[in-house]
Short mmCIF file of C-alpha atoms and ligand atoms in Angstrom, two decimals:
data_model
loop_
_atom_site.label_atom_id
_atom_site.label_comp_id
_atom_site.label_asym_id
_atom_site.label_seq_id
_atom_site.Cartn_x
_atom_site.Cartn_y
_atom_site.Cartn_z
CA UNK A 27 -23.99 -38.04 18.02
CA UNK A 28 -27.07 -36.45 20.10
CA UNK A 29 -26.30 -36.67 23.68
CA UNK A 30 -29.03 -39.12 24.28
CA UNK A 31 -27.78 -40.97 27.86
CA UNK A 32 -26.50 -44.54 27.76
CA UNK A 33 -28.25 -47.25 29.20
CA UNK A 34 -26.04 -50.23 29.89
CA UNK A 35 -27.32 -53.23 31.52
CA UNK A 36 -25.17 -56.23 32.56
CA UNK A 37 -26.40 -59.96 33.71
CA UNK A 38 -27.76 -59.19 37.22
CA UNK A 39 -25.09 -58.79 39.55
CA UNK A 40 -22.22 -57.95 37.16
CA UNK A 41 -22.77 -54.33 37.38
CA UNK A 42 -20.30 -53.72 40.10
CA UNK A 43 -17.78 -54.97 37.76
CA UNK A 44 -18.62 -52.87 35.37
CA UNK A 45 -19.02 -49.79 37.23
CA UNK A 46 -15.74 -49.56 38.19
CA UNK A 47 -14.60 -50.21 34.39
CA UNK A 48 -16.30 -47.69 32.84
CA UNK A 49 -15.30 -45.19 35.89
CA UNK A 50 -11.50 -46.07 34.73
CA UNK A 51 -12.44 -45.35 31.22
CA UNK A 52 -13.60 -42.01 32.16
CA UNK A 53 -16.77 -42.31 31.88
CA UNK A 54 -17.81 -39.77 34.42
CA UNK A 55 -19.40 -40.07 38.04
CA UNK A 56 -23.23 -39.87 37.54
CA UNK A 57 -24.53 -42.95 37.60
CA UNK A 58 -28.49 -44.27 38.52
CA UNK A 59 -28.83 -47.65 39.64
CA UNK A 60 -31.51 -49.41 38.06
CA UNK A 61 -33.93 -52.17 38.77
CA UNK A 62 -33.03 -56.04 39.17
CA UNK A 63 -29.98 -55.43 42.08
CA UNK A 64 -28.53 -52.95 39.84
CA UNK A 65 -28.06 -54.77 37.24
CA UNK A 66 -28.41 -51.84 34.92
CA UNK A 67 -26.34 -48.51 34.89
CA UNK A 68 -27.87 -45.52 33.07
CA UNK A 69 -24.95 -43.10 32.46
CA UNK A 70 -26.56 -39.61 31.85
CA UNK A 71 -23.91 -37.02 31.32
CA UNK A 72 -19.96 -36.93 30.72
CA UNK A 73 -19.50 -39.72 28.48
CA UNK A 74 -16.48 -38.87 26.21
CA UNK A 75 -17.46 -41.45 24.22
CA UNK A 76 -19.21 -45.05 24.00
CA UNK A 77 -16.91 -47.73 26.01
CA UNK A 78 -16.41 -49.43 23.15
CA UNK A 79 -13.60 -51.55 25.25
CA UNK A 80 -15.63 -52.39 27.60
CA UNK A 81 -14.83 -55.98 28.44
CA UNK A 82 -16.88 -56.93 31.24
CA UNK A 83 -20.57 -57.81 30.78
CA UNK A 84 -23.01 -55.66 29.39
CA UNK A 85 -25.23 -54.41 26.62
CA UNK A 86 -25.20 -50.55 25.69
CA UNK A 87 -28.28 -48.60 24.80
CA UNK A 88 -29.05 -45.78 23.39
CA UNK A 89 -32.31 -44.33 24.94
CA UNK A 90 -35.39 -43.70 22.95
CA UNK A 91 -36.94 -42.39 25.80
CA UNK A 92 -37.26 -43.05 29.80
CA UNK A 93 -39.55 -42.51 32.49
CA UNK A 94 -39.12 -42.28 36.07
CA UNK A 95 -42.10 -43.34 38.58
CA UNK A 96 -44.41 -39.71 39.31
CA UNK A 97 -47.16 -39.27 41.60
CA UNK A 98 -48.26 -42.74 42.33
CA UNK A 99 -48.22 -43.73 38.59
CA UNK A 100 -45.53 -46.58 37.92
CA UNK A 101 -42.81 -45.73 35.37
CA UNK A 102 -43.76 -48.79 33.16
CA UNK A 103 -47.28 -47.50 32.86
CA UNK A 104 -45.85 -43.78 32.28
CA UNK A 105 -43.64 -45.41 29.39
CA UNK A 106 -46.43 -46.40 27.87
CA UNK A 107 -48.26 -43.43 27.57
CA UNK A 108 -44.81 -42.01 26.21
CA UNK A 109 -44.33 -44.24 23.53
CA UNK A 110 -45.58 -42.15 20.30
CA UNK A 111 -44.11 -43.33 16.70
CA UNK A 112 -42.70 -39.94 15.97
CA UNK A 113 -40.47 -39.89 18.93
CA UNK A 114 -39.47 -43.60 18.22
CA UNK A 115 -38.97 -42.64 14.53
CA UNK A 116 -36.67 -39.70 15.57
CA UNK A 117 -34.49 -41.70 18.16
CA UNK A 118 -34.08 -44.54 16.53
CA UNK A 119 -32.85 -42.62 13.48
CA UNK A 120 -30.57 -40.46 15.21
CA UNK A 121 -29.25 -43.70 16.81
CA UNK A 122 -28.95 -45.70 13.66
CA UNK A 123 -25.22 -44.64 12.73
CA UNK A 124 -23.96 -46.11 15.77
CA UNK A 125 -25.67 -49.51 15.63
CA UNK A 126 -22.98 -52.22 15.51
CA UNK A 127 -23.57 -54.56 12.34
CA UNK A 128 -27.05 -54.37 11.30
CA UNK A 129 -28.79 -54.27 8.16
CA UNK A 130 -31.38 -51.49 8.28
CA UNK A 131 -34.78 -52.03 7.50
CA UNK A 132 -35.38 -54.42 9.80
CA UNK A 133 -36.29 -54.30 13.57
CA UNK A 134 -36.91 -56.37 16.51
CA UNK A 135 -38.74 -55.71 19.99
CA UNK A 136 -37.41 -57.46 23.22
CA UNK A 137 -39.18 -56.42 26.42
CA UNK A 138 -38.42 -57.15 30.06
CA UNK A 139 -40.32 -56.33 33.22
CA UNK A 140 -39.19 -57.13 36.31
CA UNK A 141 -41.04 -56.29 39.72
CA UNK A 142 -44.51 -56.01 39.97
CA UNK A 143 -45.56 -53.63 37.46
CA UNK A 144 -49.08 -52.64 36.88
CA UNK A 145 -48.13 -53.31 33.22
CA UNK A 146 -47.87 -56.79 31.75
CA UNK A 147 -44.90 -57.64 29.71
CA UNK A 148 -46.87 -58.77 26.95
CA UNK A 149 -49.05 -55.49 26.63
CA UNK A 150 -45.83 -53.26 26.85
CA UNK A 151 -44.37 -55.20 24.14
CA UNK A 152 -47.14 -54.77 21.80
CA UNK A 153 -47.08 -51.05 22.60
CA UNK A 154 -43.28 -50.45 21.48
CA UNK A 155 -43.97 -53.20 18.62
CA UNK A 156 -46.93 -50.70 17.51
CA UNK A 157 -45.11 -47.27 17.37
CA UNK A 158 -41.95 -48.97 15.71
CA UNK A 159 -44.41 -50.39 13.44
CA UNK A 160 -45.98 -47.03 12.30
CA UNK A 161 -42.56 -45.07 12.79
CA UNK A 162 -41.18 -47.75 10.17
CA UNK A 163 -44.07 -49.13 7.89
CA UNK A 164 -41.51 -49.76 4.98
CA UNK A 165 -39.47 -51.86 7.82
CA UNK A 166 -39.78 -55.56 8.60
CA UNK A 167 -39.90 -57.53 11.90
CA UNK A 168 -37.15 -59.73 12.29
CA UNK A 169 -35.06 -60.93 15.21
CA UNK A 170 -32.19 -61.81 12.39
CA UNK A 171 -29.65 -58.66 12.28
CA UNK A 172 -32.17 -56.23 13.32
CA UNK A 173 -32.07 -53.23 14.52
CA UNK A 174 -32.82 -54.12 18.34
CA UNK A 175 -35.37 -52.11 20.08
CA UNK A 176 -34.96 -53.11 23.50
CA UNK A 177 -37.92 -52.13 26.47
CA UNK A 178 -36.99 -52.85 30.19
CA UNK A 179 -38.97 -51.37 32.73
CA UNK A 180 -39.97 -52.19 36.70
CA UNK A 181 -42.27 -49.69 38.55
CA UNK A 182 -39.52 -47.45 39.46
CA UNK A 183 -37.94 -46.89 36.10
CA UNK A 184 -38.35 -48.06 32.74
CA UNK A 185 -36.55 -47.11 29.22
CA UNK A 186 -37.06 -47.99 25.48
CA UNK A 187 -33.67 -48.05 23.68
CA UNK A 188 -31.92 -48.99 20.73
CA UNK A 189 -29.03 -52.00 20.99
CA UNK A 190 -25.68 -50.28 20.32
CA UNK A 191 -23.55 -52.98 21.22
CA UNK A 192 -23.11 -56.15 23.04
CA UNK A 193 -20.45 -58.31 24.15
CA UNK A 194 -22.54 -61.03 25.58
CA UNK A 195 -22.00 -62.97 22.04
CA UNK A 196 -18.90 -64.68 21.82
CA UNK A 197 -18.56 -68.07 23.22
CA UNK A 198 -15.94 -70.27 24.16
CA UNK A 199 -14.62 -73.66 23.20
CA UNK A 200 -17.97 -75.94 23.37
CA UNK A 201 -16.46 -77.72 26.08
CA UNK A 202 -18.81 -78.45 29.06
CA UNK A 203 -18.21 -75.49 32.05
CA UNK A 204 -16.30 -73.37 29.24
CA UNK A 205 -16.68 -70.14 30.70
CA UNK A 206 -17.97 -67.05 28.59
CA UNK A 207 -15.02 -64.72 27.85
CA UNK A 208 -17.06 -61.91 29.09
CA UNK A 209 -17.71 -63.71 32.25
CA UNK A 210 -13.61 -64.11 32.59
CA UNK A 211 -13.07 -60.63 32.05
CA UNK A 212 -15.67 -59.37 34.81
CA UNK A 213 -13.78 -62.26 37.15
CA UNK A 214 -10.09 -60.23 36.10
CA UNK A 215 -11.51 -56.82 36.30
CA UNK A 216 -12.81 -57.40 39.73
CA UNK A 217 -9.14 -58.71 40.70
CA UNK A 218 -7.69 -55.53 39.56
CA UNK A 219 -5.22 -57.88 37.01
CA UNK A 220 -2.04 -56.08 35.46
CA UNK A 221 1.22 -56.47 34.18
CA UNK A 222 2.85 -57.52 37.45
CA UNK A 223 -0.11 -59.89 38.06
CA UNK A 224 0.37 -63.88 37.80
CA UNK A 225 -3.33 -65.10 37.26
CA UNK A 226 -3.63 -68.77 39.27
CA UNK A 227 -6.64 -70.96 38.07
CA UNK A 228 -6.62 -73.99 40.03
CA UNK A 229 -9.79 -75.15 37.68
CA UNK A 230 -8.38 -73.95 34.31
CA UNK A 231 -10.94 -76.16 32.34
CA UNK A 232 -10.10 -75.01 29.06
CA UNK A 233 -8.34 -71.89 30.18
CA UNK A 234 -10.84 -69.19 29.06
CA UNK A 235 -9.67 -66.95 32.66
CA UNK A 236 -5.88 -67.36 31.62
CA UNK A 237 -6.43 -66.67 27.92
CA UNK A 238 -8.32 -63.49 28.89
CA UNK A 239 -6.00 -62.74 31.65
CA UNK A 240 -2.77 -63.01 29.36
CA UNK A 241 -4.28 -61.43 25.98
CA UNK A 242 -6.70 -59.09 27.65
CA UNK A 243 -5.20 -57.82 30.91
CA UNK A 244 -1.54 -58.37 29.90
CA UNK A 245 -0.59 -60.72 32.99
CA UNK A 246 2.79 -61.04 33.56
CA UNK A 247 2.24 -64.99 33.70
CA UNK A 248 -0.43 -67.74 34.32
CA UNK A 249 -0.61 -70.70 36.07
CA UNK A 250 -3.42 -73.29 35.76
CA UNK A 251 -4.19 -76.82 37.28
CA UNK A 252 -6.78 -79.24 35.36
CA UNK A 253 -7.83 -83.01 35.97
CA UNK A 254 -9.61 -83.34 32.84
CA UNK A 255 -7.36 -84.18 29.96
CA UNK A 256 -9.39 -83.00 26.98
CA UNK A 257 -10.37 -79.54 28.53
CA UNK A 258 -6.42 -79.66 29.72
CA UNK A 259 -5.11 -80.14 25.99
CA UNK A 260 -7.42 -77.16 24.75
CA UNK A 261 -5.95 -74.90 27.55
CA UNK A 262 -2.26 -76.07 26.39
CA UNK A 263 -3.15 -75.08 22.81
CA UNK A 264 -4.64 -72.08 23.58
CA UNK A 265 -2.00 -70.79 26.34
CA UNK A 266 1.02 -71.91 24.05
CA UNK A 267 3.46 -69.39 25.10
CA UNK A 268 6.62 -69.17 27.53
CA UNK A 269 3.87 -67.30 29.76
CA UNK A 270 1.95 -70.45 30.96
CA UNK A 271 2.66 -72.94 33.13
CA UNK A 272 0.06 -75.87 33.22
CA UNK A 273 -0.29 -78.74 35.39
CA UNK A 274 -2.07 -81.66 34.43
CA UNK A 275 -3.00 -82.31 38.11
CA UNK A 276 -5.42 -81.54 41.27
CA UNK A 277 -5.38 -78.63 42.38
CA UNK A 278 -4.69 -80.34 45.66
CA UNK A 279 -0.93 -80.84 44.38
CA UNK A 280 -0.29 -77.06 44.07
CA UNK A 281 2.74 -76.08 45.82
CA UNK A 282 2.06 -72.79 48.05
CA UNK A 283 5.68 -71.87 47.63
CA UNK A 284 4.82 -70.94 44.22
CA UNK A 285 2.75 -68.13 45.56
CA UNK A 286 3.73 -64.40 46.21
CA UNK A 287 2.22 -61.34 46.78
CA UNK A 288 1.88 -60.90 42.99
CA UNK A 289 -0.30 -64.01 42.67
CA UNK A 290 -4.02 -63.71 41.92
CA UNK A 291 -6.52 -67.16 42.08
CA UNK A 292 -9.47 -66.01 39.41
CA UNK A 293 -11.32 -68.91 38.96
CA UNK A 294 -14.40 -71.06 38.95
CA UNK A 295 -14.92 -73.84 41.09
CA UNK A 296 -16.67 -76.58 39.77
CA UNK A 297 -20.26 -76.66 40.07
CA UNK A 298 -23.60 -77.27 37.43
CA UNK A 299 -24.75 -80.76 36.10
CA UNK A 300 -21.41 -81.31 34.70
CA UNK A 301 -19.04 -81.80 37.06
CA UNK A 302 -18.63 -83.35 40.48
CA UNK A 303 -18.70 -81.18 42.94
CA UNK A 304 -15.49 -80.22 45.20
CA UNK A 305 -16.21 -80.84 48.83
CA UNK A 306 -16.50 -77.36 50.28
CA UNK A 307 -14.59 -77.89 53.28
CA UNK A 308 -11.29 -79.34 50.94
CA UNK A 309 -12.15 -75.94 48.98
CA UNK A 310 -12.16 -73.41 52.16
CA UNK A 311 -8.86 -75.09 53.26
CA UNK A 312 -7.02 -74.71 50.08
CA UNK A 313 -8.06 -71.25 49.44
CA UNK A 314 -7.08 -70.41 53.09
CA UNK A 315 -3.92 -71.57 52.60
CA UNK A 316 -3.49 -69.98 49.33
CA UNK A 317 -4.65 -66.60 50.78
CA UNK A 318 -1.72 -67.47 53.76
CA UNK A 319 0.72 -67.59 51.12
CA UNK A 320 0.10 -64.31 49.89
CA UNK A 321 -2.62 -64.79 47.07
CA UNK A 322 -5.65 -62.77 46.28
CA UNK A 323 -8.95 -64.65 45.96
CA UNK A 324 -11.89 -64.01 43.36
CA UNK A 325 -14.07 -67.17 42.88
CA UNK A 326 -17.11 -67.58 41.26
CA UNK A 327 -18.91 -70.56 42.80
CA UNK A 328 -22.92 -72.27 43.08
CA UNK A 329 -25.17 -69.88 45.67
CA UNK A 330 -25.00 -72.68 47.97
CA UNK A 331 -21.24 -73.31 47.82
CA UNK A 332 -20.13 -69.51 48.23
CA UNK A 333 -22.32 -68.93 51.19
CA UNK A 334 -19.98 -71.51 53.11
CA UNK A 335 -17.10 -70.30 51.35
CA UNK A 336 -17.57 -66.71 52.10
CA UNK A 337 -18.09 -67.28 55.68
CA UNK A 338 -15.27 -69.29 55.89
CA UNK A 339 -13.17 -67.36 54.49
CA UNK A 340 -14.35 -63.42 54.98
CA UNK A 341 -14.44 -62.57 51.48
CA UNK A 342 -17.29 -60.50 50.17
CA UNK A 343 -19.80 -61.72 48.13
CA UNK A 344 -22.20 -60.83 45.36
CA UNK A 345 -24.54 -62.70 44.08
CA UNK A 346 -25.08 -63.31 40.13
CA UNK A 347 -26.91 -65.16 37.86
CA UNK A 348 -24.41 -67.56 35.40
CA UNK A 349 -26.36 -69.28 32.28
CA UNK A 350 -29.37 -69.04 34.18
CA UNK A 351 -27.68 -70.56 37.53
CA UNK A 352 -27.86 -69.09 40.82
CA UNK A 353 -24.29 -68.22 41.60
CA UNK A 354 -22.00 -65.66 43.53
CA UNK A 355 -18.61 -64.33 42.99
CA UNK A 356 -16.21 -64.28 46.00
CA UNK A 357 -13.63 -61.43 46.15
CA UNK A 358 -11.30 -59.30 48.15
CA UNK A 359 -11.23 -55.68 48.67
CA UNK A 360 -7.85 -55.30 50.67
C1 SAM B 425 -16.31 -74.72 35.70
S1 SAM B 425 -14.69 -75.49 35.09
C2 SAM B 425 -13.86 -74.46 34.68
C3 SAM B 425 -13.74 -73.49 33.64
C4 SAM B 425 -12.28 -72.68 33.91
N1 SAM B 425 -12.10 -71.53 34.79
C5 SAM B 425 -12.38 -71.68 32.17
O1 SAM B 425 -11.55 -70.71 32.41
O2 SAM B 425 -12.77 -71.94 31.23
C6 SAM B 425 -14.09 -76.58 36.14
C7 SAM B 425 -13.24 -77.54 36.21
O3 SAM B 425 -12.44 -77.90 37.27
C8 SAM B 425 -12.07 -79.24 36.90
N2 SAM B 425 -11.72 -79.81 38.13
C9 SAM B 425 -12.33 -80.69 38.61
N3 SAM B 425 -12.03 -80.95 39.78
C10 SAM B 425 -10.83 -80.81 39.40
C11 SAM B 425 -9.80 -80.82 40.26
N4 SAM B 425 -9.31 -81.45 41.78
N5 SAM B 425 -8.36 -80.31 40.37
C12 SAM B 425 -8.13 -79.47 39.20
N6 SAM B 425 -9.39 -79.27 38.38
C13 SAM B 425 -10.60 -79.92 38.65
C14 SAM B 425 -12.94 -79.90 36.07
O4 SAM B 425 -12.46 -80.86 34.94
C15 SAM B 425 -13.44 -78.40 34.96
O5 SAM B 425 -12.92 -78.49 33.40
#
């Protein structure tokens, strides 16, 4: 493959988890942070291969072209001038063999602008669209299984890329509140799960976190609590192995004697329209007791709840967007 930079975008706020995973995968040291609170990484050099087994939320693009801002002109305006059909054609053809699961001769254009750029999103999309049309006159525009030409721009940095792979598509059990697997992996990544870890999810739901902990992170054992019997039943079926202990009980019945220094509590507290919210003071108390018993905590919570939890527990906090809702991850670095 021509050494075109890879551009890895994640959901806003998740780049920090992806970055550590990329480093572990040996993807090199040079990263340029991109807009929107570091939701995009540009990996310029030193990437030995595509990080195919990336499990935290990410989409990987091969770069068609990119621009920084120059001499007072914003990067989005500059990219509009750079988008030429011959350059688009050359780059797309170069990258095509690496695009996962596409049918050729179909393309779609997706465009995002962030921050105050001097070019409107629709205009930018139109420029890219026109360039793609004249580069590939025989191709059909289609969103179904098409080669996805993606454009992301803000005043500082802009790129046009071809999507090579994504792990944002897989879904869970369809149960309310079910966490997508890549989000579960993002939390497990932050919690540094390894073969010694016992992963505890006191709000287990259908068990997505625990399932990923066993399958993708080879955790030694998992423990879950859940009050909804339909969700617990799905989890029991999914986690049907000697490594799982499941309790159809409230988190409050957890006996802290079962916690030791290998315990990693990885969870998402109930929030959003479907769930009655658990009282924040109760949660702070519960998390504090678990920490005192030796557990390390990584929790995804609503933005509002997380500011209380973060303060009450002295955890680090990172804002993220989950299914369009403002949320935050609280985690520890010790
Ligand atoms: C956002 S979901 C958790 C998703 C889950 N972590 C996963 O990996 O799929 C929150 C879950 O907490 C459960 N829940 C609410 N109150 C609870 C309590 N007191 N004890 C245990 N679970 C509770 C809800 O029934 C719901 O299934």
